[in-house]
PDB file of C-alpha atoms in Angstrom:
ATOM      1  CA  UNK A   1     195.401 100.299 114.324  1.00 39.00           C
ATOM      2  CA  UNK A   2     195.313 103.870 113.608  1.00 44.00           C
ATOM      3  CA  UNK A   3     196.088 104.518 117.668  1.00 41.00           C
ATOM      4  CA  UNK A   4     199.067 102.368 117.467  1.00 42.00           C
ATOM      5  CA  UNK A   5     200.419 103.710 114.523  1.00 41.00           C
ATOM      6  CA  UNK A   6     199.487 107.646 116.401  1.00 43.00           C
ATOM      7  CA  UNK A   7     201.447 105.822 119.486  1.00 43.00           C
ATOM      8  CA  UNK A   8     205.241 105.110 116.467  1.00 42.00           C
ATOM      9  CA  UNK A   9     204.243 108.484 115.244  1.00 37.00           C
ATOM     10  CA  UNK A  10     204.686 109.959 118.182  1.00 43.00           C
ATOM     11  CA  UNK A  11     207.829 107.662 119.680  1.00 41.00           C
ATOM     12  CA  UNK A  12     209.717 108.675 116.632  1.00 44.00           C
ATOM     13  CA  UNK A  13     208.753 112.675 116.784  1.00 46.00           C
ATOM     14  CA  UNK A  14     206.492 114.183 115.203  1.00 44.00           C
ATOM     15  CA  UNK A  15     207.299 115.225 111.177  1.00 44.00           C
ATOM     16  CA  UNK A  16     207.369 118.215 110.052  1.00 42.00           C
ATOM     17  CA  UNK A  17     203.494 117.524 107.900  1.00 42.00           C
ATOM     18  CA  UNK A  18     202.468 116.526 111.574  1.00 40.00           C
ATOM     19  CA  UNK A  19     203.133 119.278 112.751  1.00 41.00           C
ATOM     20  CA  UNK A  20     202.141 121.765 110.191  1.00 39.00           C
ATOM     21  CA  UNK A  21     198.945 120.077 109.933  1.00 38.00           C
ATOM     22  CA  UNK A  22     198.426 120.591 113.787  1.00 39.00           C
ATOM     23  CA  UNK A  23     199.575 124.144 112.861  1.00 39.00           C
ATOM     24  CA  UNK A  24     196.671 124.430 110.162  1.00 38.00           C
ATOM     25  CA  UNK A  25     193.879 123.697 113.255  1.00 38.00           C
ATOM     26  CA  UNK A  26     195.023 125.608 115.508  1.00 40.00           C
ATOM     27  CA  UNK A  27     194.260 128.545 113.050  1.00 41.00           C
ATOM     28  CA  UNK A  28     191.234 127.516 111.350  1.00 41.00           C
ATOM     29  CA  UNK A  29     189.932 127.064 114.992  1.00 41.00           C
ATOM     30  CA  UNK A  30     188.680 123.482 114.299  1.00 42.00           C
ATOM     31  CA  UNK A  31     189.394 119.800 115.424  1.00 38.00           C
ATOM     32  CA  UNK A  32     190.618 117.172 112.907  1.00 37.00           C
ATOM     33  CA  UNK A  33     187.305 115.958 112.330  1.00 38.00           C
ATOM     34  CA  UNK A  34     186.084 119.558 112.055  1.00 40.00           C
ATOM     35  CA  UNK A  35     183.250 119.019 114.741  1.00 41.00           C
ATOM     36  CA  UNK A  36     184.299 122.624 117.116  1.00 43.00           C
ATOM     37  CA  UNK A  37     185.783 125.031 118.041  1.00 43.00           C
ATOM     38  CA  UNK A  38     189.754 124.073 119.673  1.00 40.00           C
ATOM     39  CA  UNK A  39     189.204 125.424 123.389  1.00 44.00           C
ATOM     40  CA  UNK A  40     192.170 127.206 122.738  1.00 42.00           C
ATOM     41  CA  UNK A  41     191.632 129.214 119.835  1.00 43.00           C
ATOM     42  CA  UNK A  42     188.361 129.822 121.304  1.00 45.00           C
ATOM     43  CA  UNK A  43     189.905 131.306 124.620  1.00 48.00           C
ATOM     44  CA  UNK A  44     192.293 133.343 122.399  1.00 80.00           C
ATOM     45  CA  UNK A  45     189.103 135.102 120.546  1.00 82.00           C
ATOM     46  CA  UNK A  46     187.095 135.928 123.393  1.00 82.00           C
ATOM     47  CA  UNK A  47     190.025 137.673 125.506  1.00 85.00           C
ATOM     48  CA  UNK A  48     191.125 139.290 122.018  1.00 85.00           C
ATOM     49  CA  UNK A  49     187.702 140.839 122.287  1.00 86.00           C
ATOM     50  CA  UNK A  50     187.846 141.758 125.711  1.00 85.00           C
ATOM     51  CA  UNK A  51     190.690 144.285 124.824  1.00 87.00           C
ATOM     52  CA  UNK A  52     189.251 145.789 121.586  1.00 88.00           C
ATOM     53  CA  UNK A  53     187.671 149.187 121.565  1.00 90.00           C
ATOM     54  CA  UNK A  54     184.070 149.466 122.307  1.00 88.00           C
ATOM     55  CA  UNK A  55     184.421 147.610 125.667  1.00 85.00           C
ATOM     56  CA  UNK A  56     182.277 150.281 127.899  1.00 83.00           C
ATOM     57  CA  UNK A  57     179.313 151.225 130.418  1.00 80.00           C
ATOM     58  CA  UNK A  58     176.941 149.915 131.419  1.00 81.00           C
ATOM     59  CA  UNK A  59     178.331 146.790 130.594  1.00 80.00           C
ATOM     60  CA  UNK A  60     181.627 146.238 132.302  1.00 73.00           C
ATOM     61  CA  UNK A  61     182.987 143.107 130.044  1.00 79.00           C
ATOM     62  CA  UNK A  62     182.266 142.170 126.253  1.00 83.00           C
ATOM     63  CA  UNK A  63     178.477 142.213 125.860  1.00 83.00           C
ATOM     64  CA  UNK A  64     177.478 138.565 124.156  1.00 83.00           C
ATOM     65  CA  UNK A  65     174.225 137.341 124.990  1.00 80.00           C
ATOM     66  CA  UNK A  66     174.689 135.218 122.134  1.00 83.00           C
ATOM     67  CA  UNK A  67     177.821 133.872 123.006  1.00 82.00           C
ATOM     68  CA  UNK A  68     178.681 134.224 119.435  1.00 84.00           C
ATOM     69  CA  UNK A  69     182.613 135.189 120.662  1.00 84.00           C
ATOM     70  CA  UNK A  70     182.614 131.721 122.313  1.00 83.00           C
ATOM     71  CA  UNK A  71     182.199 129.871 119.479  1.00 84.00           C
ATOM     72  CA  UNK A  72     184.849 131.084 116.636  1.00 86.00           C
ATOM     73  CA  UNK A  73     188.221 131.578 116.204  1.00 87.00           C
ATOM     74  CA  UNK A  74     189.981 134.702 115.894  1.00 87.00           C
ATOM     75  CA  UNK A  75     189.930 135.039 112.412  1.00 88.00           C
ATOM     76  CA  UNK A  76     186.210 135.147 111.988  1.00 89.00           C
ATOM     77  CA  UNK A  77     186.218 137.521 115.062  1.00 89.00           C
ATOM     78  CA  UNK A  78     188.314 140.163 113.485  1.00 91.00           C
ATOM     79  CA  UNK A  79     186.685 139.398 110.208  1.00 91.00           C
ATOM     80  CA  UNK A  80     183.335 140.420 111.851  1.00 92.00           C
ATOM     81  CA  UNK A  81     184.872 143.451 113.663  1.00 92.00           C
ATOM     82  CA  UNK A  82     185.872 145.149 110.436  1.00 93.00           C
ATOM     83  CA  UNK A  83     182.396 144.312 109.014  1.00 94.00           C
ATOM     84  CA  UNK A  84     180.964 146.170 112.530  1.00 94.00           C
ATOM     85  CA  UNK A  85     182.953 149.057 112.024  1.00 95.00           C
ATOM     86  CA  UNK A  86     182.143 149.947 108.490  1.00 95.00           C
ATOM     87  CA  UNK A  87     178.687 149.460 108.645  1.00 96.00           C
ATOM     88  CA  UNK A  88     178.924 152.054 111.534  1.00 96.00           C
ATOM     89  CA  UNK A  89     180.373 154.303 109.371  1.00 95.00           C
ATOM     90  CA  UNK A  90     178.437 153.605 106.796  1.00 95.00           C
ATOM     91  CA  UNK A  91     175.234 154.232 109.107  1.00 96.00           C
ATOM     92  CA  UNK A  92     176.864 157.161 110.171  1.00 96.00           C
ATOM     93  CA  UNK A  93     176.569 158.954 106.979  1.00 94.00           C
ATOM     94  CA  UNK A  94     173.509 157.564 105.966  1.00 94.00           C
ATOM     95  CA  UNK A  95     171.793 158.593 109.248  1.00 94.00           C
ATOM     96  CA  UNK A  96     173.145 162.131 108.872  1.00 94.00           C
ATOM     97  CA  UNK A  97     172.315 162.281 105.170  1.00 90.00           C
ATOM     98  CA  UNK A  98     169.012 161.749 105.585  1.00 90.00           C
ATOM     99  CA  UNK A  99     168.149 164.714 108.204  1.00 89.00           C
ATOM    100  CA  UNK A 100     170.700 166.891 105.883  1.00 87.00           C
ATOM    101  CA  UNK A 101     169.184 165.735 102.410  1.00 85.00           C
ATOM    102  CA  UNK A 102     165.679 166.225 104.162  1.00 85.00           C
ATOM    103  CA  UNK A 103     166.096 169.773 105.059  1.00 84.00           C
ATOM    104  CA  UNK A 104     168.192 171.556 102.312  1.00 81.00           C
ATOM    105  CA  UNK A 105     165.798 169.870  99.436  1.00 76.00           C
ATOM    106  CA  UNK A 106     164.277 173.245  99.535  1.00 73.00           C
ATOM    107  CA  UNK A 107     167.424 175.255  99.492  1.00 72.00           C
ATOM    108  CA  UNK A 108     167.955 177.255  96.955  1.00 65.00           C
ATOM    109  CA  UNK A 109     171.821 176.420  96.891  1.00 60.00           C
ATOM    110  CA  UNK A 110     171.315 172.629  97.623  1.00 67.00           C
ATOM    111  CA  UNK A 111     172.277 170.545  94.676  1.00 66.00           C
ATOM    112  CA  UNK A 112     168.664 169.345  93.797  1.00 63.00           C
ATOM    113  CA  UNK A 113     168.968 168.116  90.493  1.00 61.00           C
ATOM    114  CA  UNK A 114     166.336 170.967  89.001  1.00 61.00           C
ATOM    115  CA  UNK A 115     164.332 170.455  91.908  1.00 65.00           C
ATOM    116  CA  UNK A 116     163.507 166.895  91.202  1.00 72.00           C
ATOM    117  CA  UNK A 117     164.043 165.547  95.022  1.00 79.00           C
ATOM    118  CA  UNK A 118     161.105 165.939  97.469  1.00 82.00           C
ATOM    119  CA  UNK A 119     159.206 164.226 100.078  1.00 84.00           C
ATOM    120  CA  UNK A 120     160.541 161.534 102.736  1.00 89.00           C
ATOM    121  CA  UNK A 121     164.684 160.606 101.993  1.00 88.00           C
ATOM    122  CA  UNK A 122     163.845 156.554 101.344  1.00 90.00           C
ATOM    123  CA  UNK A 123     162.305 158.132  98.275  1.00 88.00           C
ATOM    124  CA  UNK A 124     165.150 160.233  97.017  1.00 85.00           C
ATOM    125  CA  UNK A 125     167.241 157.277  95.208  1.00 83.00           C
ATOM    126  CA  UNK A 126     164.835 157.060  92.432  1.00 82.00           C
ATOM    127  CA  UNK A 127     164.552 160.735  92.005  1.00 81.00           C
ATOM    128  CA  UNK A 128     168.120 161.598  91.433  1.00 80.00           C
ATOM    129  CA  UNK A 129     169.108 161.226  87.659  1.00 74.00           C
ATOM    130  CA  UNK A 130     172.275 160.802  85.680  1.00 76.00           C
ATOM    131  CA  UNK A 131     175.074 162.785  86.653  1.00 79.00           C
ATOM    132  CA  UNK A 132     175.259 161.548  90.015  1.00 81.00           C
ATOM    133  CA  UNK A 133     175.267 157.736  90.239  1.00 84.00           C
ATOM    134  CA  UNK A 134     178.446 157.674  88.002  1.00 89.00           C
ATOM    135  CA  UNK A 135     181.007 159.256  89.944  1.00 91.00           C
ATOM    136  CA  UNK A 136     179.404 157.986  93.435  1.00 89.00           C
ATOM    137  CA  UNK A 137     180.143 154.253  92.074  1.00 93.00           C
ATOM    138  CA  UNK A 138     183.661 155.291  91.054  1.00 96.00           C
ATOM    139  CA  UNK A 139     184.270 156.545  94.289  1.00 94.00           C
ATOM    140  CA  UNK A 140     182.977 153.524  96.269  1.00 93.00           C
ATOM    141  CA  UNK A 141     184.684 151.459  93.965  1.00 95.00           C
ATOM    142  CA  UNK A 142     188.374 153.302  94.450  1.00 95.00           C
ATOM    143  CA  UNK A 143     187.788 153.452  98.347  1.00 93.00           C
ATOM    144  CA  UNK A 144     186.455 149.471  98.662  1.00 93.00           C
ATOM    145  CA  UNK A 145     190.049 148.342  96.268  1.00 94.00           C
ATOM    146  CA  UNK A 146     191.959 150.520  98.525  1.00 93.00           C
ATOM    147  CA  UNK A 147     190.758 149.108 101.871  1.00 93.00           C
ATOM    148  CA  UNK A 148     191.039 145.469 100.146  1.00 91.00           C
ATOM    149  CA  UNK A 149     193.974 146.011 100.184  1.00 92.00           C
ATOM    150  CA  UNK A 150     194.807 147.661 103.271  1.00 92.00           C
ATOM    151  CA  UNK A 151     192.792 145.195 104.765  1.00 92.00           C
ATOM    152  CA  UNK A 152     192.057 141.671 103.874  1.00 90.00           C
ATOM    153  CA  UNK A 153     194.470 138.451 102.999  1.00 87.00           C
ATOM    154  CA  UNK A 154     195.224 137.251  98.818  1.00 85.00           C
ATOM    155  CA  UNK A 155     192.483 134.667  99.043  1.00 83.00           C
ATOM    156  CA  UNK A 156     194.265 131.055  99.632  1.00 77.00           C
ATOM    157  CA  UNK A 157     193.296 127.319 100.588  1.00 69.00           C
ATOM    158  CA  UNK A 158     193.585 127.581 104.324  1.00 69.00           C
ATOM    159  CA  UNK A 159     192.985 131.564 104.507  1.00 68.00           C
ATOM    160  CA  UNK A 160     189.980 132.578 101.964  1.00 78.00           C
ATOM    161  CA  UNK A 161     187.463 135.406 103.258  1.00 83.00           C
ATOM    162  CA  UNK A 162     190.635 136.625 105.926  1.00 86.00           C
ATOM    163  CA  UNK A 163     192.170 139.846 106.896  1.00 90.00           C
ATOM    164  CA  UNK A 164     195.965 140.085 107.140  1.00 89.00           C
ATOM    165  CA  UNK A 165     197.105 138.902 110.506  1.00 86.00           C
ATOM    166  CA  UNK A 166     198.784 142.630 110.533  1.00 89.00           C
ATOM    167  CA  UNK A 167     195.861 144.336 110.168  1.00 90.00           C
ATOM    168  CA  UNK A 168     194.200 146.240 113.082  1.00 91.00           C
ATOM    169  CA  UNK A 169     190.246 146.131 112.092  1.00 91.00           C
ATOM    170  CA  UNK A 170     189.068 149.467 111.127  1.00 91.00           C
ATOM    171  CA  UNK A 171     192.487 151.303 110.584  1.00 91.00           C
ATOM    172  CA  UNK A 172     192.969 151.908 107.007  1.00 90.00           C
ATOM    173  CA  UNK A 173     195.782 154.795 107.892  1.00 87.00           C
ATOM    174  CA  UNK A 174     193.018 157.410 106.764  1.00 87.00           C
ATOM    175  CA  UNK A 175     193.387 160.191 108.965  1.00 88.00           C
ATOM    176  CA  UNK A 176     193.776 163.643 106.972  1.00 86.00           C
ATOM    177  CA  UNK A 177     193.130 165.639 109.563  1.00 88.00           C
ATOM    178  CA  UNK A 178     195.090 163.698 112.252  1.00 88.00           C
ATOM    179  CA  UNK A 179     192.688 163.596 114.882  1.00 87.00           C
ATOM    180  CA  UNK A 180     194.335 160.003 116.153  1.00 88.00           C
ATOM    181  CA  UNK A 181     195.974 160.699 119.033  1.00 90.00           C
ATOM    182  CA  UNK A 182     199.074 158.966 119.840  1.00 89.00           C
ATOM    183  CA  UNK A 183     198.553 158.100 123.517  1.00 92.00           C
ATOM    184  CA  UNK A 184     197.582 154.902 123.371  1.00 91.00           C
ATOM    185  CA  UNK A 185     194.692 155.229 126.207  1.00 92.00           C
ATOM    186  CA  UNK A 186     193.441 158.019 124.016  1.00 93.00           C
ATOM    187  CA  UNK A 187     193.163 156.319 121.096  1.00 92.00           C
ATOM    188  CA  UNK A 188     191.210 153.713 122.302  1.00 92.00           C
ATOM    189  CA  UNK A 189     188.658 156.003 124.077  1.00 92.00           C
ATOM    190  CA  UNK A 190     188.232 157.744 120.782  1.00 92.00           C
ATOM    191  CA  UNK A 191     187.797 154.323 118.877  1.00 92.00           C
ATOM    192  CA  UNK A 192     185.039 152.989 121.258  1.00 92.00           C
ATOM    193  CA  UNK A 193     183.658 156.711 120.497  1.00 93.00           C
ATOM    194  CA  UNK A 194     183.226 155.933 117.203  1.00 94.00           C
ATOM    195  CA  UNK A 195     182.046 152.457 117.495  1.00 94.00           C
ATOM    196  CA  UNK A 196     179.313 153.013 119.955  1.00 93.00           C
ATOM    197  CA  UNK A 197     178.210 156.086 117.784  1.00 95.00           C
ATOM    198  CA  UNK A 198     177.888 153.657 115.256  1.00 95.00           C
ATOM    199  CA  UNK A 199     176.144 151.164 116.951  1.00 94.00           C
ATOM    200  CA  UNK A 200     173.438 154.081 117.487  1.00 95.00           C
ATOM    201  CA  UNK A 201     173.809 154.727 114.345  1.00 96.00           C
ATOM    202  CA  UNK A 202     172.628 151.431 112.712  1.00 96.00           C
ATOM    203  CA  UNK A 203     169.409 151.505 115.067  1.00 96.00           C
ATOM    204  CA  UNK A 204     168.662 155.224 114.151  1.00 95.00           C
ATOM    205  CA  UNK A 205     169.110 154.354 110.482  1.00 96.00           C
ATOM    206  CA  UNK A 206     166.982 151.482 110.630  1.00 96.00           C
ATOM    207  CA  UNK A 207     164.830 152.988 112.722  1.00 94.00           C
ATOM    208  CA  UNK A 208     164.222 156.449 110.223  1.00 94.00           C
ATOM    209  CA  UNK A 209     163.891 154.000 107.163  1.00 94.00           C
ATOM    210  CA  UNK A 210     161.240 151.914 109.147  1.00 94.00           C
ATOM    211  CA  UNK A 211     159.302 155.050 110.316  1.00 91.00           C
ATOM    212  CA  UNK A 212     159.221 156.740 106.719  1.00 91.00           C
ATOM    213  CA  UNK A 213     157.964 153.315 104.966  1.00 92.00           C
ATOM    214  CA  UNK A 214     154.843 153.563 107.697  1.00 89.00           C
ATOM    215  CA  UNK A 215     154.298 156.668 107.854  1.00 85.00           C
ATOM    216  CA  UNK A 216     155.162 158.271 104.277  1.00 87.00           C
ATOM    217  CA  UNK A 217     156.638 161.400 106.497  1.00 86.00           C
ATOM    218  CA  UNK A 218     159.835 163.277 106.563  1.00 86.00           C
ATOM    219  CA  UNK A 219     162.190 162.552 110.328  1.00 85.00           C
ATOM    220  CA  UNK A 220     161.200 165.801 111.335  1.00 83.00           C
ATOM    221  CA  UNK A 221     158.184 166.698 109.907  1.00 83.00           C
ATOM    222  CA  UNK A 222     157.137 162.968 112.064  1.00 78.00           C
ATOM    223  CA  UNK A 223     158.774 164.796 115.239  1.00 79.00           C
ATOM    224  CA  UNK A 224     157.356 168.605 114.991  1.00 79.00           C
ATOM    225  CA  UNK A 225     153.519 166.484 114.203  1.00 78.00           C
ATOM    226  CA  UNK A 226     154.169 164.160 117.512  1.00 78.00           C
ATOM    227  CA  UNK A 227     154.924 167.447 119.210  1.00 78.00           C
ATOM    228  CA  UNK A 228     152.111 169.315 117.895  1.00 80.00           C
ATOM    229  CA  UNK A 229     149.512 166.343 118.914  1.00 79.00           C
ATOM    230  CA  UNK A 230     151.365 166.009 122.500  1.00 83.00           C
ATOM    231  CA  UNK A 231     150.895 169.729 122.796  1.00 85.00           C
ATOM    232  CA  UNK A 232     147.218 169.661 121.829  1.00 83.00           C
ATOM    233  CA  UNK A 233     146.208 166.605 123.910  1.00 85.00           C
ATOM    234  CA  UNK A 234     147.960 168.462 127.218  1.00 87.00           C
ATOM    235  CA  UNK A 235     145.963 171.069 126.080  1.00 85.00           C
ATOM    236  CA  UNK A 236     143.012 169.320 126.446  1.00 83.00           C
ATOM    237  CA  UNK A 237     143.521 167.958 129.792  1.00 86.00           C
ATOM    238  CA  UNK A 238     143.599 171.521 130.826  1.00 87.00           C
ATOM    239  CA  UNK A 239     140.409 172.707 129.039  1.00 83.00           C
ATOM    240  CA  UNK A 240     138.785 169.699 130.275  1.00 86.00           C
ATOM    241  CA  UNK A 241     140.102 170.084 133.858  1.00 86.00           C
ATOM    242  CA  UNK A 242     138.715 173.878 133.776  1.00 88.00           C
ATOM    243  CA  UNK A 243     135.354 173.602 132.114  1.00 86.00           C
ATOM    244  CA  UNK A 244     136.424 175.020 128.431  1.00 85.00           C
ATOM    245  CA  UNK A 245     135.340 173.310 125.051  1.00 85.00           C
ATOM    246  CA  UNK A 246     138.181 171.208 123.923  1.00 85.00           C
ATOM    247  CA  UNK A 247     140.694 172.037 120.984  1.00 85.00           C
ATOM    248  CA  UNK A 248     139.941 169.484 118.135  1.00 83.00           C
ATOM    249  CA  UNK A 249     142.671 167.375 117.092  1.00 80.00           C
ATOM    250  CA  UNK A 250     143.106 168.238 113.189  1.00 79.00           C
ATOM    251  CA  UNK A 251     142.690 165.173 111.040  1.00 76.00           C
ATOM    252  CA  UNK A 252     146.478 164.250 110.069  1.00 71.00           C
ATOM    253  CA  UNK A 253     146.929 163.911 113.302  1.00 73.00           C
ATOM    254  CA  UNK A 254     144.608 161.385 114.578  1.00 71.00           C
ATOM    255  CA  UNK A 255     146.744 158.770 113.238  1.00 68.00           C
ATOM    256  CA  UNK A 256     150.004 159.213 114.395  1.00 67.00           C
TER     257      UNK A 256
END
């Protein structure tokens, strides 16, 4: 029954709730009976991706092992770009505040807070008292309403958790000291720039917070002791090779 009366439906044209339903699936990216992805929309992400920034050596077309691009619709893709690009830039600062909060601790012109923040940086959040918390959350919390909305969709029925169809992800019009070029070639070579630096970025970050938790050591107080017990054991192939008593490796060094 319900192919026949598909069969009138369509004999008679298609009305317009037809057709605005059909309208709905094609951009939610899912069949009637919500079992996949429409082979369509699905096509549509994928070469989307394919011209984004961040498209580069050594890998020639969009690197997916997952096939994650295969399998969503173009809304969730550009939903997960933006969410790539800001924690890149997030990563970005954290990575670089780390090394820079590491080093000046000592300075005497570093804001220290009295000299209350020492040792490895994963440490430093529950040194730091009041006076700094409070205007850092106002600050996140004026920059996240103003890239809401720059950015994402008024929540809806059909479009909840979506940016604006408008919207380019990761252009929030920021650009004080208008290093964007115009040139459209150069723009996107500057873009993948930034999004493979903050690719690195996220591994570095995770990789610092990761080495500090084992091995309770600043970044590059770990490097300057690897360097040091390198330098020592090379040593010691040469006093060995020679006939000389070997240089002992001191004891905070035998672990690392």
């Amino acid at each position: 029954m319900a192919v026949a009366m598909r069969s009138t439906v369509q004999k008679a044209g298609a009305s317009p709730r037809v057709s605005a339903r059909r309208s709905v699936v094609v951009r939610s990216g899912k069949t009637l009976g919500g079992k996949g992805p429409v082979p369509a929309v699905e096509q549509d992400a994928y070469e989307y991706l394919k011209t984004c920034p961040g498209v580069s050596a050594p890998f020639d077309n969009v690197f997916d092992p997952a096939g994650l691009a295969r399998t969503t619709n173009l809304r969730d893709l550009k939903r997960w770009r933006e969410s790539e690009i800001v924690h890149g830039r997030v990563s970005m600062l954290a990575a670089l505040g780390f090394i820079v909060g590491e080093q000046l601790q000592d300075f005497p012109l570093f804001f220290n807070f009295d000299g209350r923040v020492e040792g490895p940086a994963i440490y430093h959040f529950q040194q730091i008292g009041q006076g700094f918390w409070e205007p850092l959350l106002i600050f996140i919390g004026v920059a996240e309403s103003y890239r809401v909305a720059v950015a994402w969709a008024t929540p809806t029925g059909t479009g909840f958790n979506a940016l604006k169809d408008e919207y380019e992800p990761g252009y929030l019009g920021f650009d004080p000291l208008n290093l964007l070029p115009e040139d459209e070639a150069a723009r996107k070579e500057l873009q993948t720039k930034e999004i493979n630096n903050g690719r690195l970025a996220m591994i570095a970050i995770a990789a610092f917070v990761a080495q500090e938790l084992v091995e309770q050591t600043e970044i590059f107080e770990h490097l300057f002791l690897r360097f040091e017990k390198e330098a020592i054991l090379e040593l010691d192939d040469l006093e060995r090779d020679i006939g000389l008593p070997l240089t002992p490796l001191p004891e905070e060094l035998k672990g690392i």
